[in-house]
Coordinates of C-alpha atoms and ligand atoms in Angstrom, one line a residue:
X939 CA 0.0 0.0 0.2
X940 CA 1.2 3.7 -0.5
X941 CA 2.4 6.2 2.6
X942 CA -0.1 7.5 3.1
X943 CA 0.5 11.8 3.2
X944 CA -1.3 12.1 6.6
X945 CA 0.1 9.5 8.3
X946 CA 0.7 11.4 11.5
X947 CA -2.1 14.6 11.4
X948 CA -4.8 11.1 11.1
X949 CA -2.8 9.2 14.2
X950 CA -3.6 12.3 15.7
X951 CA -7.1 12.3 14.9
X952 CA -7.4 8.5 15.6
X953 CA -6.7 9.2 19.3
X954 CA -8.9 12.4 19.6
X955 CA -11.3 10.1 18.4
X956 CA -10.5 6.6 20.7
X957 CA -10.7 9.5 23.8
X958 CA -13.7 10.9 23.1
X959 CA -15.8 7.3 22.2
X960 CA -14.3 6.3 25.6
X961 CA -15.8 8.9 27.8
X962 CA -19.2 8.9 25.6
X963 CA -19.2 5.2 26.6
X964 CA -18.2 5.7 30.4
X965 CA -20.5 8.7 30.5
X966 CA -23.6 7.2 29.2
X967 CA -23.2 4.4 32.4
X968 CA -24.8 7.1 34.3
X969 CA -27.9 7.8 31.9
X970 CA -30.2 4.8 32.9
X971 CA -29.4 4.9 36.5
X972 CA -30.5 8.6 36.2
X973 CA -34.0 8.2 34.5
X974 CA -34.4 5.2 36.7
X975 CA -33.3 6.8 40.1
X976 CA -36.0 9.1 38.6
X977 CA -39.2 6.8 38.0
X978 CA -38.3 5.6 41.9
X979 CA -36.1 2.6 40.8
X980 CA -32.1 3.3 42.7
X981 CA -29.9 0.9 41.5
X982 CA -26.8 3.2 42.1
X983 CA -25.7 0.1 44.8
X984 CA -26.0 -2.7 43.0
X985 CA -24.8 -1.6 39.9
X986 CA -22.3 1.4 40.6
X987 CA -20.7 1.3 44.2
X988 CA -18.0 3.2 44.0
X989 CA -20.6 6.2 42.7
X990 CA -21.1 8.0 46.7
X991 CA -24.4 9.6 45.2
X992 CA -26.8 10.4 42.3
X993 CA -25.2 13.7 41.9
X994 CA -21.6 12.3 42.0
X995 CA -23.3 9.7 38.9
X996 CA -24.6 13.2 37.4
X997 CA -20.9 14.9 37.3
X998 CA -19.7 12.3 35.6
X999 CA -22.8 12.1 33.5
X1000 CA -22.6 15.4 32.4
X1001 CA -18.7 16.3 32.7
X1002 CA -17.7 12.9 30.3
X1003 CA -20.5 13.2 27.5
X1004 CA -20.8 17.1 27.8
X1005 CA -17.8 18.0 27.6
X1006 CA -14.9 15.7 27.0
X1007 CA -16.6 13.4 24.2
X1008 CA -17.5 16.5 22.0
X1009 CA -14.0 18.5 22.6
X1010 CA -12.1 15.5 22.1
X1011 CA -14.1 14.6 19.0
X1012 CA -14.0 18.3 17.6
X1013 CA -10.3 19.1 17.5
X1014 CA -9.7 15.8 16.3
X1015 CA -12.3 16.2 13.4
X1016 CA -11.2 20.2 12.6
X1017 CA -8.0 18.7 12.3
X1018 CA -8.6 15.6 10.1
X1019 CA -10.9 18.4 8.0
X1020 CA -8.5 21.0 7.7
X1021 CA -5.7 19.4 6.3
X1022 CA -7.9 16.9 4.1
X1023 CA -9.8 20.0 2.5
X1024 CA -6.5 22.1 2.5
X1025 CA -4.8 19.2 0.9
X1026 CA -1.7 20.3 3.1
X1027 CA 0.4 18.6 5.9
X1028 CA -0.1 20.7 9.6
X1029 CA 2.3 23.7 9.6
X1030 CA 3.6 22.8 12.6
X1031 CA 2.7 19.3 14.0
X1032 CA 4.5 19.1 17.7
X1033 CA 2.0 22.2 18.3
X1034 CA -0.9 20.3 17.6
X1035 CA 1.0 17.2 19.4
X1036 CA 1.3 19.6 22.0
X1037 CA -2.1 20.2 21.9
X1038 CA -3.2 17.2 22.6
X1039 CA -1.0 16.2 25.6
X1040 CA -2.1 19.1 27.5
X1041 CA -6.0 17.8 26.6
X1042 CA -4.9 14.4 27.7
X1043 CA -3.1 15.5 31.2
X1044 CA -5.8 17.7 31.9
X1045 CA -8.3 15.2 31.8
X1046 CA -6.5 12.9 34.0
X1047 CA -6.1 15.4 36.5
X1048 CA -10.2 16.5 36.3
X1049 CA -10.9 13.0 36.3
X1050 CA -9.4 11.3 39.7
X1051 CA -11.1 14.9 41.9
X1052 CA -14.5 13.5 40.0
X1053 CA -14.0 9.7 40.4
X1054 CA -13.1 10.2 43.9
X1055 CA -16.4 12.2 45.0
X1056 CA -14.2 15.5 45.4
X1057 CA -15.9 17.3 42.1
X1058 CA -19.4 16.3 43.4
X1059 CA -20.3 20.0 41.1
X1060 CA -22.3 19.0 38.2
X1061 CA -21.0 20.3 34.7
X1062 CA -21.6 24.0 35.2
X1063 CA -20.2 23.5 38.3
X1064 CA -21.3 26.5 39.5
X1065 CA -20.2 27.8 43.0
X1066 CA -20.7 27.9 45.9
X1067 CA -20.3 24.1 44.7
X1068 CA -16.8 23.3 45.7
X1069 CA -14.7 21.0 44.1
X1070 CA -10.6 19.8 44.7
X1071 CA -8.7 22.5 42.3
X1072 CA -6.9 19.6 40.4
X1073 CA -10.6 19.8 39.1
X1074 CA -10.3 23.3 38.3
X1075 CA -6.7 23.2 36.8
X1076 CA -7.8 19.6 34.9
X1077 CA -10.8 20.9 32.9
X1078 CA -8.5 24.9 32.2
X1079 CA -5.9 22.3 30.9
X1080 CA -7.8 21.0 28.9
X1081 CA -9.2 24.5 27.5
X1082 CA -6.1 25.6 26.9
X1083 CA -5.1 22.3 25.1
X1084 CA -8.0 23.3 22.5
X1085 CA -6.7 26.6 21.9
X1086 CA -3.1 25.1 21.4
X1087 CA -4.6 22.8 18.7
X1088 CA -6.5 25.7 17.4
X1089 CA -3.4 27.4 17.2
X1090 CA -1.8 24.8 15.1
X1091 CA -4.9 25.1 12.0
X1092 CA -4.4 28.8 12.2
X1093 CA -0.3 28.1 11.7
X1094 CA -1.7 25.5 8.7
X1095 CA -4.2 27.8 7.4
X1096 CA -1.7 31.3 7.2
X1097 CA 0.4 29.3 5.3
X1098 CA -1.8 27.7 3.0
X1099 CA -3.1 31.5 2.3
X1100 CA 0.2 32.9 1.8
X1101 CA 0.7 29.9 -1.0
X1102 CA -2.7 30.8 -2.7
X1103 CA -3.2 34.2 -2.4
X1104 CA -6.0 35.2 -4.6
X1105 CA -7.8 31.8 -3.5
X1106 CA -10.8 31.2 -1.5
X1107 CA -10.4 28.9 1.4
X1108 CA -11.7 25.5 0.9
X1109 CA -15.3 25.6 2.8
X1110 CA -14.2 23.0 5.5
X1111 CA -10.9 24.4 6.0
X1112 CA -12.8 27.5 6.6
X1113 CA -15.4 26.2 9.0
X1114 CA -13.0 24.6 11.0
X1115 CA -10.7 27.4 11.2
X1116 CA -13.5 29.6 11.8
X1117 CA -15.2 27.4 14.8
X1118 CA -11.7 27.4 16.3
X1119 CA -11.5 31.1 16.7
X1120 CA -15.2 31.3 17.9
X1121 CA -14.3 29.0 21.0
X1122 CA -11.3 31.1 21.6
X1123 CA -12.6 34.3 21.4
X1124 CA -15.8 32.3 23.7
X1125 CA -13.4 30.3 26.7
X1126 CA -11.5 33.8 27.6
X1127 CA -14.9 33.7 30.1
X1128 CA -14.4 30.1 31.1
X1129 CA -10.5 30.8 31.3
X1130 CA -11.1 34.2 33.9
X1131 CA -13.5 32.2 35.9
X1132 CA -11.3 29.4 36.5
X1133 CA -7.7 31.8 37.1
X1134 CA -9.1 34.4 38.8
X1135 CA -12.0 32.7 41.0
X1136 CA -12.1 29.7 41.4
X1137 CA -8.8 28.2 41.2
X1138 CA -7.7 30.6 44.2
X1139 CA -10.1 30.3 46.0
X1140 CA -10.4 26.2 45.8
X1141 CA -6.6 26.4 46.3
X1142 CA -7.7 28.6 49.8
X1143 CA -6.0 31.8 48.5
X1144 CA -9.3 33.4 49.1
X1145 CA -11.5 33.5 51.9
X1146 CA -14.7 33.6 49.6
X1147 CA -15.8 33.4 45.9
X1148 CA -18.7 35.6 44.2
X1149 CA -21.5 33.7 42.4
X1150 CA -23.0 35.7 40.4
X1151 CA -19.5 36.7 38.7
X1152 CA -18.5 33.4 38.6
X1153 CA -21.8 32.4 36.4
X1154 CA -21.9 35.5 34.5
X1155 CA -18.2 34.5 33.0
X1156 CA -19.3 30.6 32.6
X1157 CA -22.2 31.6 30.8
X1158 CA -19.7 34.0 28.7
X1159 CA -18.8 30.7 27.2
X1160 CA -21.3 28.7 28.1
X1161 CA -24.0 29.5 25.3
X1162 CA -21.4 29.8 22.9
X1163 CA -20.0 26.3 23.9
X1164 CA -23.0 24.6 22.8
X1165 CA -22.1 26.1 18.7
X1166 CA -18.5 24.7 19.5
X1167 CA -20.4 21.6 19.9
X1168 CA -23.0 22.1 16.6
X1169 CA -20.3 24.2 14.1
X1170 CA -18.2 20.6 13.1
X1171 CA -21.5 19.0 12.5
X1172 CA -23.0 22.1 10.1
X1173 CA -19.4 21.6 8.7
X1174 CA -20.3 18.1 7.9
X1175 CA -23.6 18.8 6.7
X1176 CA -23.1 21.9 4.5
X1177 CA -19.3 20.5 3.5
X1178 CA -20.0 16.7 3.2
X1179 CA -23.3 15.4 3.6
X1180 CA -24.5 16.5 0.0
X1181 CA -21.5 15.1 -1.4
X1182 CA -23.3 11.6 0.4
X1183 CA -26.2 11.5 -0.8
X1184 CA -25.3 13.0 -4.0
X1185 CA -25.6 16.5 -4.4
X1186 CA -24.2 19.8 -4.7
X1187 CA -23.5 22.1 -1.6
X1188 CA -26.8 24.4 -3.1
X1189 CA -25.6 28.1 -2.4
X1190 CA -21.2 28.6 -0.9
X1191 CA -21.8 32.3 -0.2
X1192 CA -24.7 31.4 1.9
X1193 CA -22.8 28.3 3.7
X1194 CA -20.0 31.1 4.6
X1195 CA -22.5 33.3 5.7
X1196 CA -23.8 31.3 7.9
X1197 CA -20.6 30.9 9.7
X1198 CA -20.0 33.9 9.7
X1199 CA -23.1 35.2 11.4
X1200 CA -22.4 32.8 14.6
X1201 CA -18.8 33.9 14.9
X1202 CA -20.8 37.0 15.2
X1203 CA -23.7 36.2 17.5
X1204 CA -22.3 33.1 19.3
X1205 CA -21.2 35.2 22.3
X1206 CA -23.5 38.3 23.3
X1207 CA -25.9 36.1 24.4
X1208 CA -25.2 34.2 27.3
X1209 CA -27.9 36.9 29.9
X1210 CA -30.6 34.0 28.5
X1211 CA -29.4 31.3 30.9
X1212 CA -29.5 33.9 33.5
X1213 CA -33.1 35.6 33.2
X1214 CA -33.5 34.5 36.7
X1215 CA -30.0 35.7 38.0
X1216 CA -30.8 39.2 40.6
X1217 CA -28.5 41.3 40.0
X1218 CA -28.4 42.1 36.5
X1219 CA -30.6 45.0 35.0
X1220 CA -33.5 43.5 32.8
X1221 CA -32.5 46.1 30.5
X1222 CA -29.6 43.9 29.7
X1223 CA -31.2 40.7 29.9
X1224 CA -33.5 42.4 27.0
X1225 CA -30.8 43.2 25.0
X1226 CA -29.3 39.5 24.9
X1227 CA -33.0 38.0 24.3
X1228 CA -32.7 40.4 21.0
X1229 CA -29.6 38.6 20.1
X1230 CA -30.5 35.3 20.9
X1231 CA -33.3 35.3 17.8
X1232 CA -30.5 36.7 15.7
X1233 CA -28.4 33.7 16.3
X1234 CA -31.5 31.2 15.6
X1235 CA -31.3 32.9 11.7
X1236 CA -27.5 31.3 10.6
X1237 CA -29.1 27.8 11.6
X1238 CA -32.5 28.4 9.9
X1239 CA -30.4 29.8 6.4
X1240 CA -28.7 26.3 7.5
X1241 CA -32.5 24.0 7.3
X1242 CA -33.1 25.7 3.9
X1243 CA -29.5 25.8 2.5
X1244 CA -28.9 22.2 4.1
X1245 CA -32.3 20.4 2.8
X1246 CA -32.0 21.9 -0.6
X1247 CA -29.0 20.3 -1.0
X1248 CA -30.0 17.2 0.0
X1249 CA -33.0 17.7 -2.3
X1250 CA -30.3 18.5 -5.2
X1251 CA -29.0 14.3 -4.1
X1252 CA -32.3 13.1 -4.2
X1253 CA -32.9 14.5 -7.7
X1254 CA -29.9 13.1 -9.4
X1255 CA -30.6 9.9 -8.0
X1256 CA -34.2 10.1 -10.0
X1257 CA -36.4 11.4 -7.1
X1258 CA -39.2 13.2 -8.8
X1259 CA -42.1 15.6 -7.4
X1260 CA -42.3 18.0 -4.2
X1261 CA -41.2 14.9 -2.0
X1262 CA -40.2 12.1 -3.9
X1263 CA -36.7 13.1 -4.0
X1264 CA -36.5 12.3 -0.3
X1265 CA -37.7 8.4 -0.6
X1266 CA -34.1 8.6 -2.5
X1267 CA -31.3 9.5 -0.3
X1268 CA -28.8 6.9 0.7
X1269 CA -30.9 6.2 3.5
X1270 CA -29.3 2.9 3.5
X1271 CA -25.6 4.3 4.6
X1272 CA -25.6 4.4 8.4
X1273 CA -23.2 7.3 8.5
X1274 CA -25.9 9.5 6.1
X1275 CA -29.0 8.3 7.7
X1276 CA -27.5 9.7 11.2
X1277 CA -26.8 13.0 10.0
X1278 CA -29.9 13.2 8.7
X1279 CA -31.5 12.1 11.3
X1280 CA -29.7 14.5 13.6
X1281 CA -31.3 17.4 11.1
X1282 CA -34.9 16.5 11.4
X1283 CA -34.5 16.4 15.7
X1284 CA -32.4 19.6 15.2
X1285 CA -36.0 21.7 14.0
X1286 CA -38.0 20.1 17.7
X1287 CA -34.7 20.8 19.5
X1288 CA -34.3 24.1 18.1
X1289 CA -38.3 25.3 18.1
X1290 CA -37.9 24.1 22.0
X1291 CA -34.9 26.8 21.8
X1292 CA -36.6 30.1 20.7
X1293 CA -38.9 29.2 23.8
X1294 CA -36.4 29.2 26.3
X1295 CA -34.8 32.0 24.3
X1296 CA -38.8 33.8 25.3
X1297 CA -37.1 36.0 28.8
X1298 CA -40.7 35.4 29.9
X1299 CA -41.8 32.0 28.8
X1300 CA -38.4 30.5 30.5
X1301 CA -39.8 31.7 33.5
X1302 CA -41.9 28.3 33.2
X1303 CA -38.7 26.2 31.9
X1304 CA -36.2 27.0 33.7
X1305 CA -34.9 24.3 35.7
X1306 CA -37.3 22.2 35.4
X1307 CA -36.9 18.8 33.3
X1308 CA -38.0 20.7 30.0
X1309 CA -34.8 21.6 29.8
X1310 CA -33.0 18.1 30.0
X1311 CA -35.0 17.5 27.2
X1312 CA -33.9 20.2 25.1
X1313 CA -30.4 19.3 25.3
X1314 CA -30.8 15.7 25.1
X1315 CA -32.2 16.8 21.2
X1316 CA -30.0 19.2 20.7
X1317 CA -26.9 18.1 22.2
X1318 CA -27.3 14.3 22.5
X1319 CA -28.9 14.0 19.5
X1320 CA -28.0 16.6 16.7
X1321 CA -24.5 17.3 17.8
X1322 CA -23.9 13.6 19.3
X1323 CA -26.0 11.5 16.1
X1324 CA -23.7 13.4 13.8
X1325 CA -20.4 12.8 15.3
X1326 CA -21.7 9.2 15.3
X1327 CA -22.4 9.7 11.9
X1328 CA -19.3 11.1 10.5
X1329 CA -17.3 8.4 12.2
X1330 CA -18.7 5.7 10.1
X1331 CA -16.7 6.5 7.5
X1332 CA -13.9 8.4 9.8
X1333 CA -12.9 5.4 12.0
X1334 CA -13.0 3.2 8.8
X1335 CA -10.7 5.8 6.9
X1336 CA -8.5 6.0 10.0
X1337 CA -8.1 2.4 10.2
X1338 CA -8.1 1.4 6.5
X1339 CA -10.9 -1.4 7.5
X1340 CA -14.7 -1.3 6.2
X1341 CA -17.2 -0.4 9.0
X1342 CA -17.3 -3.5 10.8
X1343 CA -21.4 -4.2 10.3
X1344 CA -23.0 -1.9 7.9
X1345 CA -26.3 -3.6 9.4
X1346 CA -25.8 -3.2 13.0
X1347 CA -25.0 0.7 12.5
X1348 CA -28.5 1.1 10.8
X1349 CA -29.9 -0.4 13.6
X1350 CA -28.1 1.8 15.7
X1351 CA -29.0 5.2 14.6
X1352 CA -32.8 4.0 14.4
X1353 CA -32.7 3.3 18.2
X1354 CA -31.5 6.0 19.2
X1355 CA -33.9 8.1 16.8
X1356 CA -36.7 5.5 18.3
X1357 CA -35.2 6.2 21.7
X1358 CA -35.1 9.6 21.6
X1359 CA -39.1 10.3 21.4
X1360 CA -40.0 9.1 24.0
X1361 CA -37.0 9.9 26.0
X1362 CA -37.3 13.9 25.3
X1363 CA -40.9 14.1 24.9
X1364 CA -41.8 12.7 28.7
X1365 CA -39.0 15.4 29.8
X1366 CA -40.0 18.2 28.3
X1367 CA -43.6 17.8 29.2
X1368 CA -42.9 16.7 33.0
X1369 CA -40.8 20.3 32.8
X1370 CA -43.8 22.0 31.2
X1371 CA -46.7 20.6 32.8
X1372 CA -45.8 19.6 36.5
X1373 CA -42.8 21.9 37.0
X1374 CA -40.7 18.8 37.5
X1375 CA -37.3 20.2 38.5
X1376 CA -33.6 19.5 37.2
X1377 CA -30.7 18.2 38.7
X1378 CA -32.3 16.7 41.2
X1379 CA -32.6 13.2 42.8
X1380 CA -36.6 13.2 42.3
X1381 CA -36.7 9.2 43.9
X1382 CA -35.4 11.2 47.2
X1383 CA -38.0 14.2 46.7
X1384 CA -40.7 15.3 49.3
X1385 CA -42.6 16.0 46.8
X1386 CA -42.8 14.0 44.4
X1387 CA -46.5 13.3 42.8
X1388 CA -48.1 10.4 41.6
X1389 CA -49.1 11.8 38.4
X1390 CA -45.5 12.3 37.3
X1391 CA -45.2 8.2 37.4
X1392 CA -45.8 7.4 33.4
X1393 CA -43.9 10.2 32.3
X1394 CA -40.9 9.1 34.2
X1395 CA -41.9 5.1 33.1
X1396 CA -41.5 6.4 29.8
X1397 CA -38.5 8.5 30.1
X1398 CA -36.8 5.3 31.5
X1399 CA -37.7 3.1 29.0
X1400 CA -36.6 5.9 26.6
X1401 CA -33.2 6.3 28.4
X1402 CA -32.4 2.5 29.1
X1403 CA -32.8 2.3 24.8
X1404 CA -30.4 5.1 24.1
X1405 CA -27.9 3.5 26.8
X1406 CA -28.1 0.4 24.5
X1407 CA -27.7 2.5 21.2
X1408 CA -24.3 3.8 22.9
X1409 CA -23.2 0.6 23.6
X1410 CA -24.3 -1.2 20.1
X1411 CA -21.9 2.3 18.8
X1412 CA -18.9 1.1 20.8
X1413 CA -19.6 -2.3 19.6
X1414 CA -19.3 -1.3 15.9
X1415 CA -16.3 0.9 16.5
X1416 CA -13.8 -1.9 18.4
X1417 CA -15.6 -4.4 15.6
X1418 CA -14.0 -1.7 13.3
X1419 CA -10.7 -1.5 14.8
X1420 CA -9.9 -4.7 15.6
X1421 CA -12.3 -7.4 13.9
X1422 CA -13.5 -5.9 10.6
X1423 CA -11.6 -6.5 6.6
X1424 CA -8.4 -4.3 5.5
X1425 CA -9.4 -2.6 2.2
X1426 CA -7.5 -1.9 -0.9
X1427 CA -8.2 1.6 -1.2
X1428 CA -9.7 3.5 2.2
X1429 CA -12.3 5.7 2.0
X1430 CA -11.8 9.2 1.7
X1431 CA -13.3 12.3 3.3
X1432 CA -16.4 13.4 1.5
X1433 CA -16.0 16.8 0.0
X1434 CA -19.3 18.3 -1.8
X1435 CA -18.7 20.7 -4.4
X1436 CA -20.4 24.0 -4.8
X1437 CA -23.5 24.3 -7.2
X1438 CA -21.5 27.7 -8.5
X1439 CA -17.6 27.5 -8.2
X1440 CA -16.9 28.8 -5.1
X1441 CA -13.8 30.4 -6.5
X1442 CA -16.8 33.6 -7.1
X1443 CA -18.0 33.8 -3.6
X1444 CA -17.8 37.4 -3.0
X1445 CA -14.2 38.0 -1.1
X1446 CA -16.1 40.0 1.8
X1447 CA -17.1 36.5 2.7
X1448 CA -13.3 34.9 2.8
X1449 CA -12.0 38.3 4.7
X1450 CA -11.5 37.8 8.6
X1451 CA -11.0 41.1 9.5
X1452 CA -14.1 43.2 9.5
X1453 CA -16.1 40.0 10.7
X1454 CA -13.5 39.7 13.9
X1455 CA -14.2 43.7 14.2
X1456 CA -18.4 43.0 14.5
X1457 CA -17.5 40.0 17.0
X1458 CA -15.2 42.4 19.4
X1459 CA -17.7 45.6 19.5
X1460 CA -21.1 43.0 20.1
X1461 CA -19.3 41.4 22.7
X1462 CA -18.4 45.2 24.6
X1463 CA -21.4 46.5 23.9
X1464 CA -23.5 43.3 25.4
X1465 CA -21.5 42.1 28.4
X1466 CA -18.9 45.2 28.7
X1467 CA -21.1 47.4 30.7
X1468 CA -22.9 44.5 33.3
X1469 CA -19.6 42.7 33.4
X1470 CA -17.6 46.2 35.1
X1471 CA -20.3 46.5 37.1
X1472 CA -20.4 43.1 38.6
X1473 CA -16.1 43.2 39.1
X1474 CA -16.5 46.5 40.6
X1475 CA -19.0 45.3 43.0
X1476 CA -17.7 41.7 43.4
X1477 CA -17.9 40.2 47.2
X1478 CA -15.3 37.2 47.8
X1479 CA -17.6 36.3 50.7
X1480 CA -19.4 33.0 49.9
X1481 CA -17.8 30.1 51.4
X1482 CA -17.7 26.4 49.2
X1483 CA -20.2 23.9 49.9
X1484 CA -19.5 20.3 49.4
X1485 CA -23.0 19.2 49.7
X1486 CA -22.6 15.6 48.3
Ligands
HAS1095 FE1 -30.2 26.0 24.1 C1 -30.2 25.4 27.7 C2 -31.7 28.5 23.9 C3 -29.2 25.4 20.4 C4 -27.6 23.4 24.7 N1 -29.0 24.5 25.5 C5 -29.2 25.1 27.0 C6 -28.4 23.4 27.3 C7 -27.6 23.0 26.7 C8 -28.3 23.8 25.4 C9 -26.4 22.1 27.5 O1 -32.4 30.7 25.9 C10 -28.4 23.5 29.4 C11 -27.6 24.2 29.7 C12 -27.8 24.0 31.7 O2 -27.1 22.6 32.0 O3 -28.5 25.2 31.8 N2 -30.7 26.7 22.8 C13 -31.1 27.4 23.0 C14 -31.5 28.1 21.6 C15 -31.0 27.8 20.6 C16 -30.0 26.6 21.0 C17 -32.2 30.2 21.1 N3 -28.9 24.4 22.6 C18 -28.8 25.1 21.5 C19 -27.6 24.0 20.8 C20 -27.7 23.1 21.9 C21 -28.2 23.6 23.1 C22 -27.5 23.6 19.6 C23 -26.1 21.9 21.9 C24 -26.1 21.8 20.9 N4 -31.2 26.8 25.3 C25 -31.4 28.0 25.2 C26 -31.7 28.7 26.4 C27 -31.3 27.6 26.9 C28 -30.9 26.4 26.5 C29 -32.7 29.9 26.5 C30 -31.5 28.2 28.7 C31 -33.1 27.0 29.2 C32 -33.0 27.5 31.2 O4 -33.4 28.4 31.4 O5 -31.6 27.0 31.5 C33 -31.1 28.1 18.9 O6 -29.6 28.2 18.1 C34 -31.9 27.1 17.7 C35 -32.1 27.3 16.5 C36 -32.5 26.5 15.5 C37 -33.6 26.0 14.8 C38 -33.7 25.0 14.1 C39 -33.1 25.0 12.6 C40 -33.5 24.0 12.3 C41 -33.3 23.0 11.2 C42 -33.4 21.9 10.9 C43 -34.7 21.8 10.0 C44 -34.8 20.7 9.9 C45 -36.3 19.6 8.8 C46 -36.9 18.9 8.7 C47 -37.0 21.2 8.9 C48 -34.5 27.6 14.8 C49 -31.5 23.3 10.9 C50 -35.8 18.3 7.6 C51 -36.2 17.1 6.4 C52 -34.9 15.9 6.0 C53 -35.7 14.9 5.0 C54 -33.6 16.1 5.9
CU1096 CU1 -27.5 29.1 25.0

């Protein structure tokens, strides 16, 4: 077999994906335990004997599934996507290797206190809940590692642009680098929270902390982090999926415009997580609400452009009539169907998001199981099922082997979709109808009502099926890596052509400075005054609590 040109880059990617899948596997064990606990069946002592409480399990579930699975998958996938899209090796490979080492070191550092019940603070680690300093330092290292990997991609794109001064950046590389830039700006909030508040506090260097300031810095990052998760899926939907469906990108300029809008609008919206926090003036919350409705616009553009691109594919495959093209899409290809299901589910997850974002409707759903329903549609399906779909071509590519079983992969993808319907519907209903709280060990709650039981049982059934789908996924990954046939010609990364030559895309859609300028200005407008106010009035007075 000829020497592969990107061997080192692919090995780096493989490490990232391996760690990501491993954490999804471990984190998912707690899912069924949680829904069963809610439905009145407490299996923690039998099935997770080392775990001290529901809350320790929930912290592991959130950190491993929401933070580790995503961040490792994304940094690995974007590295692969950038080098293959630009057809060039990483400019400085040591930078990306260093980034991965930092991320792994951080992961280990954070995992130890989590496992020792020293960081039972849930994945949002809101103070005054207090964790062991290694938890905060570890998570900070993971973020810093991801920044370093981001720089590795900028150097690579920079070198490419120098060598191709008048060419448009290929869309996939453009989207990958933009995702990293957005993430680096966005994660400054969490970096500040860690460095100035949580780490000194947990080390005993300050007597207390300021929960409101900490939460505000957290959500500066916490909202855009959901687009850090979503944009890699969008890169695939726009730049790869049309090729898998036999179609073309309906509009390269619209695709780029959506990404620029995400850069500009992802960050200045964090107060929609803090509507009920006292201490932030109503006017600022209203301003963030308006901008939140702004950031739904690029997703609506995406719905239009991606579906139009898939329609081109369905018609090229012989589909006729208004909807006949849908049947002609390659539904038997699990990589395609996983992502198509992810898109369909996002219609519902996104509508839920619009409800959350409404300043007054949020009061009905905030802190209820409705939100859990929302983020299992968005994060745990739209994003996760897209990533799973991507691995169904990426892992065969990385290993030079066939997918272990296409049929098993199809079952896995369908099982996820079918399980998510009762899971998310029941969570939404429990939240909006009965006001059932989230982040709560319901089995021990004195206010538990028999009215909730049917929905709680439905949620438990969905949760168990979802867990089965994760286990099947891991079996398929392991089967592909260790037990599948080698192929002579490994699959290529799918790259969709645009309907019109992307070189004709206007230059302003490939120019960084104006967009970065607007991004920074909008951050100052939306966060400048409230943050100055909170910092001026900061009281490092709250002691830490270790409740469980
Ligand atoms: Fe959210 C809370 C608002 C999107 C994740 N969100 C959360 C939390 C998470 C999360 C994890 O305003 C909980 C955090 C915590 O622990 O407290 N969210 C939104 C809005 C959007 C949104 C406005 N969220 C996401 C995405 C996530 C995610 C994406 C993860 C990846 N969210 C909120 C708010 C809260 C919140 C409040 C705080 C709630 C509270 O009170 O605590 C928007 O970005 C959504 C825009 C999307 C659309 C849909 C576009 C549709 C598409 C497909 C159409 C498909 C069709 C079918 C028509 C408007 C692209 C196609 C057919 C075929 C054949 C293919
Ligand atoms: Cu948000």
